[in-house]
Amino acid sequence: VGEADGTVILTVDKTGENVTPLQVTVTVNMMSATAEDFTAPPQTLTLPPGGDQQLQTLTIQIIDDSIAEGMESFSVELSTRRGETGLSLGELSTTTVTIINNDGIAFGFTQARYHASEGTGGVAVTVQVLSGRLETTVTVRMYTVDGVATTSDDYRAVDMNMTFSSLMTT
């Protein structure tokens, strides 16, 4: 589910006849997602009396934050309540929900132009996080491209990876 989708709806399909309401326990198991990424569904799902093919839904709110992070997952498990009779679970009693992040991180230089005099040994170029928040380590590739100055005559080529970890901005 996309982080900006707002909700994910899980459908529980009941087959068979029951004359009294049946209750199923709903358990959320954190994987890489945390409680800040979604709102947990109710802990109990009530299946009303009736015949085959009654569908019940669990609606889970997805929280659209501004944190750039990888995909995050949690699982939802159905189980029978202790002492519940006339109820058994099918083979699909657990599902995994993966939240696809929509927050990009923008990187950029701190200046539009950098100047160096010949013979001074070089220039320091600073790259910074322009937008987004880092929650994980991100690697950015930086390399030089010839323009008026060329690698054959004016500078040494640079091709390097810069690693930003959470809380870093430059």
GROMACS .gro file of N, CA and C in nm:
model
  510
    1VAL      N    1   0.085  -0.117   0.000
    1VAL     CA    2   0.000   0.000   0.000
    1VAL      C    3   0.090   0.123   0.000
    2GLY      N    4   0.052   0.225  -0.072
    2GLY     CA    5   0.129   0.348  -0.074
    2GLY      C    6   0.108   0.428   0.054
    3GLU      N    7   0.214   0.492   0.099
    3GLU     CA    8   0.205   0.569   0.224
    3GLU      C    9   0.099   0.678   0.215
    4ALA      N   10   0.079   0.736   0.098
    4ALA     CA   11  -0.019   0.844   0.081
    4ALA      C   12  -0.161   0.792   0.057
    5ASP      N   13  -0.179   0.661   0.047
    5ASP     CA   14  -0.312   0.605   0.020
    5ASP      C   15  -0.409   0.628   0.134
    6GLY      N   16  -0.359   0.645   0.255
    6GLY     CA   17  -0.446   0.674   0.368
    6GLY      C   18  -0.495   0.553   0.444
    7THR      N   19  -0.537   0.450   0.373
    7THR     CA   20  -0.587   0.329   0.439
    7THR      C   21  -0.551   0.205   0.358
    8VAL      N   22  -0.552   0.094   0.426
    8VAL     CA   23  -0.550  -0.036   0.360
    8VAL      C   24  -0.669  -0.112   0.418
    9ILE      N   25  -0.744  -0.177   0.332
    9ILE     CA   26  -0.861  -0.252   0.376
    9ILE      C   27  -0.835  -0.400   0.354
   10LEU      N   28  -0.839  -0.475   0.463
   10LEU     CA   29  -0.822  -0.620   0.457
   10LEU      C   30  -0.959  -0.684   0.469
   11THR      N   31  -0.986  -0.781   0.383
   11THR     CA   32  -1.116  -0.847   0.381
   11THR      C   33  -1.105  -0.986   0.441
   12VAL      N   34  -1.195  -1.015   0.534
   12VAL     CA   35  -1.204  -1.147   0.596
   12VAL      C   36  -1.330  -1.212   0.541
   13ASP      N   37  -1.314  -1.331   0.485
   13ASP     CA   38  -1.422  -1.404   0.421
   13ASP      C   39  -1.465  -1.519   0.511
   14LYS      N   40  -1.590  -1.517   0.556
   14LYS     CA   41  -1.642  -1.624   0.641
   14LYS      C   42  -1.728  -1.718   0.556
   15THR      N   43  -1.700  -1.845   0.567
   15THR     CA   44  -1.784  -1.943   0.500
   15THR      C   45  -1.846  -2.034   0.606
   16GLY      N   46  -1.959  -2.089   0.575
   16GLY     CA   47  -2.028  -2.176   0.669
   16GLY      C   48  -2.135  -2.100   0.746
   17GLU      N   49  -2.224  -2.177   0.807
   17GLU     CA   50  -2.338  -2.123   0.880
   17GLU      C   51  -2.305  -2.108   1.028
   18ASN      N   52  -2.343  -1.997   1.087
   18ASN     CA   53  -2.335  -1.981   1.231
   18ASN      C   54  -2.462  -1.911   1.279
   19VAL      N   55  -2.513  -1.954   1.395
   19VAL     CA   56  -2.638  -1.898   1.448
   19VAL      C   57  -2.614  -1.790   1.554
   20THR      N   58  -2.493  -1.785   1.606
   20THR     CA   59  -2.458  -1.680   1.701
   20THR      C   60  -2.336  -1.606   1.648
   21PRO      N   61  -2.315  -1.485   1.693
   21PRO     CA   62  -2.196  -1.412   1.649
   21PRO      C   63  -2.068  -1.487   1.690
   22LEU      N   64  -1.970  -1.483   1.603
   22LEU     CA   65  -1.838  -1.543   1.633
   22LEU      C   66  -1.737  -1.430   1.642
   23GLN      N   67  -1.640  -1.447   1.730
   23GLN     CA   68  -1.538  -1.344   1.744
   23GLN      C   69  -1.401  -1.401   1.710
   24VAL      N   70  -1.327  -1.321   1.633
   24VAL     CA   71  -1.192  -1.355   1.592
   24VAL      C   72  -1.098  -1.250   1.650
   25THR      N   73  -0.988  -1.295   1.706
   25THR     CA   74  -0.887  -1.203   1.760
   25THR      C   75  -0.797  -1.156   1.647
   26VAL      N   76  -0.771  -1.026   1.643
   26VAL     CA   77  -0.685  -0.965   1.542
   26VAL      C   78  -0.558  -0.919   1.613
   27THR      N   79  -0.443  -0.970   1.566
   27THR     CA   80  -0.314  -0.934   1.626
   27THR      C   81  -0.226  -0.872   1.519
   28VAL      N   82  -0.168  -0.755   1.551
   28VAL     CA   83  -0.073  -0.691   1.461
   28VAL      C   84   0.067  -0.722   1.511
   29ASN      N   85   0.150  -0.771   1.422
   29ASN     CA   86   0.289  -0.802   1.455
   29ASN      C   87   0.379  -0.705   1.381
   30MET      N   88   0.455  -0.628   1.457
   30MET     CA   89   0.546  -0.531   1.396
   30MET      C   90   0.659  -0.608   1.327
   31MET      N   91   0.692  -0.563   1.210
   31MET     CA   92   0.810  -0.613   1.140
   31MET      C   93   0.905  -0.492   1.132
   32SER      N   94   0.914  -0.428   1.017
   32SER     CA   95   0.998  -0.308   1.008
   32SER      C   96   0.916  -0.181   1.034
   33ALA      N   97   0.785  -0.188   1.025
   33ALA     CA   98   0.699  -0.073   1.054
   33ALA      C   99   0.686  -0.056   1.205
   34THR      N  100   0.653   0.065   1.246
   34THR     CA  101   0.632   0.094   1.388
   34THR      C  102   0.493   0.155   1.407
   35ALA      N  103   0.455   0.180   1.530
   35ALA     CA  104   0.324   0.238   1.560
   35ALA      C  105   0.309   0.378   1.502
   36GLU      N  106   0.419   0.443   1.463
   36GLU     CA  107   0.410   0.575   1.401
   36GLU      C  108   0.372   0.566   1.253
   37ASP      N  109   0.370   0.446   1.197
   37ASP     CA  110   0.344   0.429   1.054
   37ASP      C  111   0.199   0.395   1.021
   38PHE      N  112   0.123   0.348   1.118
   38PHE     CA  113  -0.016   0.310   1.093
   38PHE      C  114  -0.091   0.306   1.226
   39THR      N  115  -0.225   0.304   1.215
   39THR     CA  116  -0.310   0.290   1.332
   39THR      C  117  -0.362   0.148   1.333
   40ALA      N  118  -0.336   0.077   1.440
   40ALA     CA  119  -0.373  -0.065   1.449
   40ALA      C  120  -0.525  -0.082   1.441
   41PRO      N  121  -0.568  -0.193   1.381
   41PRO     CA  122  -0.712  -0.221   1.373
   41PRO      C  123  -0.766  -0.265   1.509
   42PRO      N  124  -0.898  -0.278   1.521
   42PRO     CA  125  -0.955  -0.328   1.646
   42PRO      C  126  -0.898  -0.466   1.679
   43GLN      N  127  -0.896  -0.502   1.806
   43GLN     CA  128  -0.838  -0.629   1.846
   43GLN      C  129  -0.934  -0.746   1.830
   44THR      N  130  -1.060  -0.716   1.806
   44THR     CA  131  -1.159  -0.822   1.788
   44THR      C  132  -1.245  -0.792   1.666
   45LEU      N  133  -1.270  -0.895   1.586
   45LEU     CA  134  -1.358  -0.884   1.471
   45LEU      C  135  -1.478  -0.975   1.498
   46THR      N  136  -1.600  -0.919   1.492
   46THR     CA  137  -1.721  -0.997   1.517
   46THR      C  138  -1.784  -1.037   1.385
   47LEU      N  139  -1.805  -1.168   1.369
   47LEU     CA  140  -1.870  -1.222   1.250
   47LEU      C  141  -2.015  -1.248   1.287
   48PRO      N  142  -2.110  -1.176   1.225
   48PRO     CA  143  -2.251  -1.191   1.263
   48PRO      C  144  -2.308  -1.326   1.221
   49PRO      N  145  -2.421  -1.364   1.280
   49PRO     CA  146  -2.485  -1.490   1.239
   49PRO      C  147  -2.523  -1.485   1.092
   50GLY      N  148  -2.523  -1.603   1.030
   50GLY     CA  149  -2.563  -1.609   0.891
   50GLY      C  150  -2.493  -1.720   0.817
   51GLY      N  151  -2.514  -1.719   0.685
   51GLY     CA  152  -2.462  -1.824   0.599
   51GLY      C  153  -2.330  -1.788   0.535
   52ASP      N  154  -2.302  -1.861   0.425
   52ASP     CA  155  -2.174  -1.850   0.353
   52ASP      C  156  -2.149  -1.710   0.298
   53GLN      N  157  -2.021  -1.689   0.271
   53GLN     CA  158  -1.970  -1.573   0.198
   53GLN      C  159  -2.006  -1.439   0.262
   54GLN      N  160  -1.994  -1.432   0.392
   54GLN     CA  161  -2.009  -1.303   0.459
   54GLN      C  162  -1.871  -1.240   0.468
   55LEU      N  163  -1.859  -1.121   0.416
   55LEU     CA  164  -1.732  -1.051   0.417
   55LEU      C  165  -1.729  -0.948   0.530
   56GLN      N  166  -1.621  -0.945   0.600
   56GLN     CA  167  -1.596  -0.842   0.702
   56GLN      C  168  -1.468  -0.773   0.662
   57THR      N  169  -1.457  -0.647   0.696
   57THR     CA  170  -1.335  -0.574   0.661
   57THR      C  171  -1.267  -0.517   0.785
   58LEU      N  172  -1.137  -0.510   0.774
   58LEU     CA  173  -1.054  -0.441   0.872
   58LEU      C  174  -0.992  -0.322   0.801
   59THR      N  175  -1.016  -0.203   0.850
   59THR     CA  176  -0.959  -0.084   0.789
   59THR      C  177  -0.844  -0.036   0.877
   60ILE      N  178  -0.728  -0.023   0.817
   60ILE     CA  179  -0.608   0.021   0.889
   60ILE      C  180  -0.565   0.154   0.829
   61GLN      N  181  -0.555   0.255   0.915
   61GLN     CA  182  -0.511   0.387   0.871
   61GLN      C  183  -0.359   0.387   0.853
   62ILE      N  184  -0.313   0.432   0.737
   62ILE     CA  185  -0.170   0.447   0.710
   62ILE      C  186  -0.133   0.593   0.734
   63ILE      N  187  -0.028   0.617   0.808
   63ILE     CA  188   0.012   0.753   0.843
   63ILE      C  189   0.116   0.801   0.742
   64ASP      N  190   0.081   0.908   0.672
   64ASP     CA  191   0.169   0.967   0.571
   64ASP      C  192   0.258   1.069   0.641
   65ASP      N  193   0.381   1.028   0.671
   65ASP     CA  194   0.474   1.119   0.738
   65ASP      C  195   0.566   1.184   0.636
   66SER      N  196   0.658   1.264   0.682
   66SER     CA  197   0.753   1.330   0.592
   66SER      C  198   0.893   1.272   0.608
   67ILE      N  199   0.900   1.149   0.655
   67ILE     CA  200   1.029   1.085   0.680
   67ILE      C  201   1.064   0.996   0.561
   68ALA      N  202   1.179   1.018   0.502
   68ALA     CA  203   1.225   0.934   0.392
   68ALA      C  204   1.279   0.805   0.453
   69GLU      N  205   1.218   0.696   0.419
   69GLU     CA  206   1.255   0.566   0.476
   69GLU      C  207   1.228   0.459   0.373
   70GLY      N  208   1.278   0.343   0.396
   70GLY     CA  209   1.253   0.232   0.304
   70GLY      C  210   1.112   0.179   0.322
   71MET      N  211   1.081   0.075   0.247
   71MET     CA  212   0.952   0.011   0.264
   71MET      C  213   0.945  -0.050   0.404
   72GLU      N  214   0.828  -0.043   0.464
   72GLU     CA  215   0.810  -0.095   0.600
   72GLU      C  216   0.692  -0.190   0.601
   73SER      N  217   0.702  -0.293   0.683
   73SER     CA  218   0.599  -0.397   0.684
   73SER      C  219   0.551  -0.429   0.825
   74PHE      N  220   0.428  -0.478   0.830
   74PHE     CA  221   0.371  -0.536   0.951
   74PHE      C  222   0.279  -0.649   0.907
   75SER      N  223   0.250  -0.741   0.998
   75SER     CA  224   0.159  -0.849   0.961
   75SER      C  225   0.035  -0.840   1.049
   76VAL      N  226  -0.073  -0.893   0.996
   76VAL     CA  227  -0.201  -0.899   1.068
   76VAL      C  228  -0.239  -1.046   1.073
   77GLU      N  229  -0.266  -1.093   1.194
   77GLU     CA  230  -0.296  -1.234   1.217
   77GLU      C  231  -0.432  -1.250   1.281
   78LEU      N  232  -0.509  -1.345   1.230
   78LEU     CA  233  -0.637  -1.379   1.289
   78LEU      C  234  -0.621  -1.505   1.371
   79SER      N  235  -0.686  -1.510   1.486
   79SER     CA  236  -0.683  -1.631   1.567
   79SER      C  237  -0.818  -1.646   1.636
   80THR      N  238  -0.848  -1.770   1.673
   80THR     CA  239  -0.975  -1.794   1.742
   80THR      C  240  -0.960  -1.758   1.889
   81ARG      N  241  -1.069  -1.715   1.946
   81ARG     CA  242  -1.069  -1.683   2.088
   81ARG      C  243  -1.080  -1.813   2.166
   82ARG      N  244  -1.015  -1.816   2.278
   82ARG     CA  245  -1.021  -1.934   2.364
   82ARG      C  246  -1.167  -1.966   2.398
   83GLY      N  247  -1.204  -2.091   2.378
   83GLY     CA  248  -1.339  -2.135   2.410
   83GLY      C  249  -1.440  -2.112   2.298
   84GLU      N  250  -1.399  -2.048   2.188
   84GLU     CA  251  -1.490  -2.023   2.077
   84GLU      C  252  -1.517  -2.155   2.004
   85THR      N  253  -1.643  -2.192   1.992
   85THR     CA  254  -1.678  -2.317   1.923
   85THR      C  255  -1.738  -2.287   1.788
   86GLY      N  256  -1.724  -2.381   1.698
   86GLY     CA  257  -1.782  -2.366   1.565
   86GLY      C  258  -1.702  -2.275   1.473
   87LEU      N  259  -1.578  -2.250   1.507
   87LEU     CA  260  -1.497  -2.158   1.428
   87LEU      C  261  -1.359  -2.217   1.408
   88SER      N  262  -1.317  -2.224   1.284
   88SER     CA  263  -1.180  -2.262   1.253
   88SER      C  264  -1.128  -2.167   1.146
   89LEU      N  265  -1.000  -2.150   1.145
   89LEU     CA  266  -0.939  -2.056   1.051
   89LEU      C  267  -0.889  -2.129   0.928
   90GLY      N  268  -0.898  -2.063   0.814
   90GLY     CA  269  -0.846  -2.120   0.690
   90GLY      C  270  -0.695  -2.102   0.685
   91GLU      N  271  -0.636  -2.143   0.574
   91GLU     CA  272  -0.490  -2.137   0.564
   91GLU      C  273  -0.438  -1.995   0.549
   92LEU      N  274  -0.523  -1.899   0.511
   92LEU     CA  275  -0.479  -1.760   0.498
   92LEU      C  276  -0.524  -1.679   0.620
   93SER      N  277  -0.470  -1.712   0.734
   93SER     CA  278  -0.509  -1.640   0.856
   93SER      C  279  -0.407  -1.532   0.893
   94THR      N  280  -0.301  -1.518   0.815
   94THR     CA  281  -0.201  -1.413   0.836
   94THR      C  282  -0.170  -1.348   0.702
   95THR      N  283  -0.158  -1.216   0.704
   95THR     CA  284  -0.118  -1.143   0.584
   95THR      C  285  -0.015  -1.038   0.621
   96THR      N  286   0.068  -1.001   0.525
   96THR     CA  287   0.169  -0.898   0.547
   96THR      C  288   0.131  -0.775   0.468
   97VAL      N  289   0.138  -0.660   0.532
   97VAL     CA  290   0.112  -0.532   0.467
   97VAL      C  291   0.246  -0.459   0.457
   98THR      N  292   0.279  -0.416   0.335
   98THR     CA  293   0.402  -0.340   0.313
   98THR      C  294   0.364  -0.198   0.274
   99ILE      N  295   0.418  -0.101   0.347
   99ILE     CA  296   0.394   0.040   0.319
   99ILE      C  297   0.508   0.090   0.230
  100ILE      N  298   0.471   0.144   0.115
  100ILE     CA  299   0.569   0.196   0.020
  100ILE      C  300   0.586   0.344   0.046
  101ASN      N  301   0.706   0.384   0.079
  101ASN     CA  302   0.737   0.522   0.116
  101ASN      C  303   0.717   0.617  -0.001
  102ASN      N  304   0.667   0.736   0.026
  102ASN     CA  305   0.649   0.837  -0.078
  102ASN      C  306   0.731   0.963  -0.053
  103ASP      N  307   0.816   0.958   0.047
  103ASP     CA  308   0.893   1.077   0.083
  103ASP      C  309   1.033   1.069   0.025
  104GLY      N  310   1.059   1.155  -0.068
  104GLY     CA  311   1.191   1.157  -0.127
  104GLY      C  312   1.284   1.248  -0.049
  105ILE      N  313   1.407   1.230  -0.071
  105ILE     CA  314   1.508   1.316  -0.012
  105ILE      C  315   1.576   1.389  -0.127
  106ALA      N  316   1.589   1.518  -0.113
  106ALA     CA  317   1.657   1.597  -0.214
  106ALA      C  318   1.793   1.640  -0.160
  107PHE      N  319   1.896   1.617  -0.240
  107PHE     CA  320   2.031   1.659  -0.206
  107PHE      C  321   2.074   1.768  -0.302
  108GLY      N  322   2.161   1.855  -0.257
  108GLY     CA  323   2.210   1.959  -0.345
  108GLY      C  324   2.337   2.021  -0.290
  109PHE      N  325   2.400   2.104  -0.372
  109PHE     CA  326   2.520   2.174  -0.331
  109PHE      C  327   2.481   2.296  -0.247
  110THR      N  328   2.571   2.341  -0.162
  110THR     CA  329   2.545   2.459  -0.081
  110THR      C  330   2.567   2.588  -0.158
  111GLN      N  331   2.634   2.581  -0.272
  111GLN     CA  332   2.659   2.698  -0.356
  111GLN      C  333   2.631   2.661  -0.501
  112ALA      N  334   2.596   2.761  -0.580
  112ALA     CA  335   2.572   2.739  -0.723
  112ALA      C  336   2.704   2.728  -0.799
  113ARG      N  337   2.808   2.799  -0.753
  113ARG     CA  338   2.939   2.798  -0.818
  113ARG      C  339   3.048   2.788  -0.714
  114TYR      N  340   3.154   2.718  -0.749
  114TYR     CA  341   3.273   2.707  -0.664
  114TYR      C  342   3.392   2.759  -0.744
  115HIS      N  343   3.480   2.833  -0.678
  115HIS     CA  344   3.595   2.891  -0.746
  115HIS      C  345   3.723   2.847  -0.677
  116ALA      N  346   3.824   2.822  -0.758
  116ALA     CA  347   3.956   2.790  -0.705
  116ALA      C  348   4.061   2.851  -0.797
  117SER      N  349   4.166   2.899  -0.738
  117SER     CA  350   4.278   2.952  -0.817
  117SER      C  351   4.373   2.837  -0.847
  118GLU      N  352   4.435   2.842  -0.964
  118GLU     CA  353   4.531   2.739  -0.999
  118GLU      C  354   4.644   2.739  -0.896
  119GLY      N  355   4.687   2.621  -0.860
  119GLY     CA  356   4.798   2.607  -0.768
  119GLY      C  357   4.759   2.610  -0.621
  120THR      N  358   4.630   2.624  -0.590
  120THR     CA  359   4.589   2.629  -0.449
  120THR      C  360   4.556   2.491  -0.394
  121GLY      N  361   4.552   2.392  -0.477
  121GLY     CA  362   4.530   2.256  -0.430
  121GLY      C  363   4.387   2.206  -0.438
  122GLY      N  364   4.291   2.291  -0.462
  122GLY     CA  365   4.155   2.241  -0.476
  122GLY      C  366   4.051   2.331  -0.414
  123VAL      N  367   3.932   2.280  -0.411
  123VAL     CA  368   3.818   2.353  -0.356
  123VAL      C  369   3.732   2.253  -0.278
  124ALA      N  370   3.678   2.298  -0.168
  124ALA     CA  371   3.588   2.213  -0.090
  124ALA      C  372   3.445   2.233  -0.140
  125VAL      N  373   3.382   2.124  -0.177
  125VAL     CA  374   3.244   2.128  -0.225
  125VAL      C  375   3.158   2.060  -0.119
  126THR      N  376   3.049   2.125  -0.079
  126THR     CA  377   2.963   2.072   0.026
  126THR      C  378   2.828   2.032  -0.034
  127VAL      N  379   2.786   1.911  -0.001
  127VAL     CA  380   2.655   1.860  -0.042
  127VAL      C  381   2.569   1.854   0.084
  128GLN      N  382   2.443   1.893   0.070
  128GLN     CA  383   2.355   1.894   0.186
  128GLN      C  384   2.220   1.832   0.153
  129VAL      N  385   2.147   1.796   0.257
  129VAL     CA  386   2.009   1.750   0.243
  129VAL      C  387   1.922   1.875   0.229
  130LEU      N  388   1.855   1.889   0.116
  130LEU     CA  389   1.771   2.007   0.093
  130LEU      C  390   1.630   1.987   0.146
  131SER      N  391   1.579   1.866   0.136
  131SER     CA  392   1.444   1.839   0.187
  131SER      C  393   1.432   1.692   0.223
  132GLY      N  394   1.341   1.663   0.312
  132GLY     CA  395   1.321   1.527   0.360
  132GLY      C  396   1.403   1.502   0.484
  133ARG      N  397   1.368   1.397   0.556
  133ARG     CA  398   1.441   1.358   0.676
  133ARG      C  399   1.495   1.218   0.657
  134LEU      N  400   1.619   1.199   0.695
  134LEU     CA  401   1.682   1.068   0.682
  134LEU      C  402   1.650   0.983   0.803
  135GLU      N  403   1.602   0.863   0.779
  135GLU     CA  404   1.580   0.765   0.886
  135GLU      C  405   1.676   0.648   0.870
  136THR      N  406   1.732   0.636   0.752
  136THR     CA  407   1.826   0.528   0.725
  136THR      C  408   1.950   0.588   0.657
  137THR      N  409   2.050   0.507   0.636
  137THR     CA  410   2.171   0.552   0.567
  137THR      C  411   2.143   0.559   0.417
  138VAL      N  412   2.187   0.669   0.355
  138VAL     CA  413   2.167   0.690   0.212
  138VAL      C  414   2.303   0.723   0.151
  139THR      N  415   2.330   0.666   0.034
  139THR     CA  416   2.454   0.694  -0.038
  139THR      C  417   2.423   0.775  -0.162
  140VAL      N  418   2.499   0.883  -0.182
  140VAL     CA  419   2.482   0.971  -0.297
  140VAL      C  420   2.612   0.969  -0.376
  141ARG      N  421   2.600   0.953  -0.507
  141ARG     CA  422   2.719   0.954  -0.592
  141ARG      C  423   2.742   1.096  -0.643
  142MET      N  424   2.866   1.142  -0.633
  142MET     CA  425   2.904   1.272  -0.684
  142MET      C  426   3.021   1.252  -0.780
  143TYR      N  427   3.013   1.316  -0.897
  143TYR     CA  428   3.122   1.304  -0.993
  143TYR      C  429   3.133   1.434  -1.073
  144THR      N  430   3.251   1.459  -1.125
  144THR     CA  431   3.275   1.579  -1.204
  144THR      C  432   3.245   1.552  -1.351
  145VAL      N  433   3.211   1.660  -1.420
  145VAL     CA  434   3.185   1.655  -1.564
  145VAL      C  435   3.258   1.773  -1.627
  146ASP      N  436   3.327   1.746  -1.734
  146ASP     CA  437   3.399   1.854  -1.802
  146ASP      C  438   3.302   1.958  -1.855
  147GLY      N  439   3.346   2.083  -1.844
  147GLY     CA  440   3.278   2.197  -1.903
  147GLY      C  441   3.386   2.280  -1.969
  148VAL      N  442   3.396   2.407  -1.927
  148VAL     CA  443   3.505   2.492  -1.976
  148VAL      C  444   3.637   2.436  -1.923
  149ALA      N  445   3.638   2.395  -1.796
  149ALA     CA  446   3.756   2.329  -1.739
  149ALA      C  447   3.748   2.181  -1.777
  150THR      N  448   3.863   2.122  -1.807
  150THR     CA  449   3.866   1.982  -1.847
  150THR      C  450   3.961   1.903  -1.758
  151THR      N  451   3.935   1.773  -1.746
  151THR     CA  452   4.019   1.688  -1.662
  151THR      C  453   4.160   1.675  -1.719
  152SER      N  454   4.172   1.684  -1.850
  152SER     CA  455   4.306   1.669  -1.909
  152SER      C  456   4.397   1.788  -1.878
  153ASP      N  457   4.340   1.907  -1.857
  153ASP     CA  458   4.422   2.026  -1.838
  153ASP      C  459   4.403   2.099  -1.704
  154ASP      N  460   4.286   2.090  -1.644
  154ASP     CA  461   4.255   2.183  -1.536
  154ASP      C  462   4.227   2.122  -1.398
  155TYR      N  463   4.182   2.001  -1.390
  155TYR     CA  464   4.149   1.945  -1.259
  155TYR      C  465   4.155   1.793  -1.263
  156ARG      N  466   4.159   1.734  -1.145
  156ARG     CA  467   4.153   1.587  -1.134
  156ARG      C  468   4.007   1.545  -1.121
  157ALA      N  469   3.968   1.446  -1.198
  157ALA     CA  470   3.830   1.398  -1.194
  157ALA      C  471   3.797   1.342  -1.056
  158VAL      N  472   3.673   1.359  -1.016
  158VAL     CA  473   3.623   1.305  -0.890
  158VAL      C  474   3.503   1.217  -0.922
  159ASP      N  475   3.502   1.098  -0.867
  159ASP     CA  476   3.387   1.008  -0.877
  159ASP      C  477   3.382   0.935  -0.744
  160MET      N  478   3.290   0.975  -0.658
  160MET     CA  479   3.290   0.921  -0.523
  160MET      C  480   3.148   0.904  -0.469
  161ASN      N  481   3.136   0.818  -0.371
  161ASN     CA  482   3.010   0.801  -0.299
  161ASN      C  483   3.020   0.871  -0.165
  162MET      N  484   2.915   0.946  -0.132
  162MET     CA  485   2.906   1.011  -0.002
  162MET      C  486   2.793   0.944   0.074
  163THR      N  487   2.818   0.909   0.198
  163THR     CA  488   2.718   0.841   0.278
  163THR      C  489   2.664   0.935   0.383
  164PHE      N  490   2.531   0.948   0.385
  164PHE     CA  491   2.462   1.028   0.484
  164PHE      C  492   2.388   0.932   0.577
  165SER      N  493   2.405   0.950   0.706
  165SER     CA  494   2.330   0.869   0.801
  165SER      C  495   2.223   0.957   0.865
  166SER      N  496   2.131   0.895   0.939
  166SER     CA  497   2.024   0.973   1.000
  166SER      C  498   2.083   1.084   1.086
  167LEU      N  499   2.013   1.195   1.086
  167LEU     CA  500   2.049   1.317   1.160
  167LEU      C  501   2.158   1.400   1.093
  168MET      N  502   2.221   1.349   0.986
  168MET     CA  503   2.320   1.430   0.914
  168MET      C  504   2.249   1.522   0.817
  169THR      N  505   2.302   1.642   0.798
  169THR     CA  506   2.244   1.734   0.700
  169THR      C  507   2.344   1.776   0.595
  170THR      N  508   2.476   1.764   0.623
  170THR     CA  509   2.577   1.797   0.521
  170THR      C  510   2.687   1.692   0.523
   0.00000   0.00000   0.00000
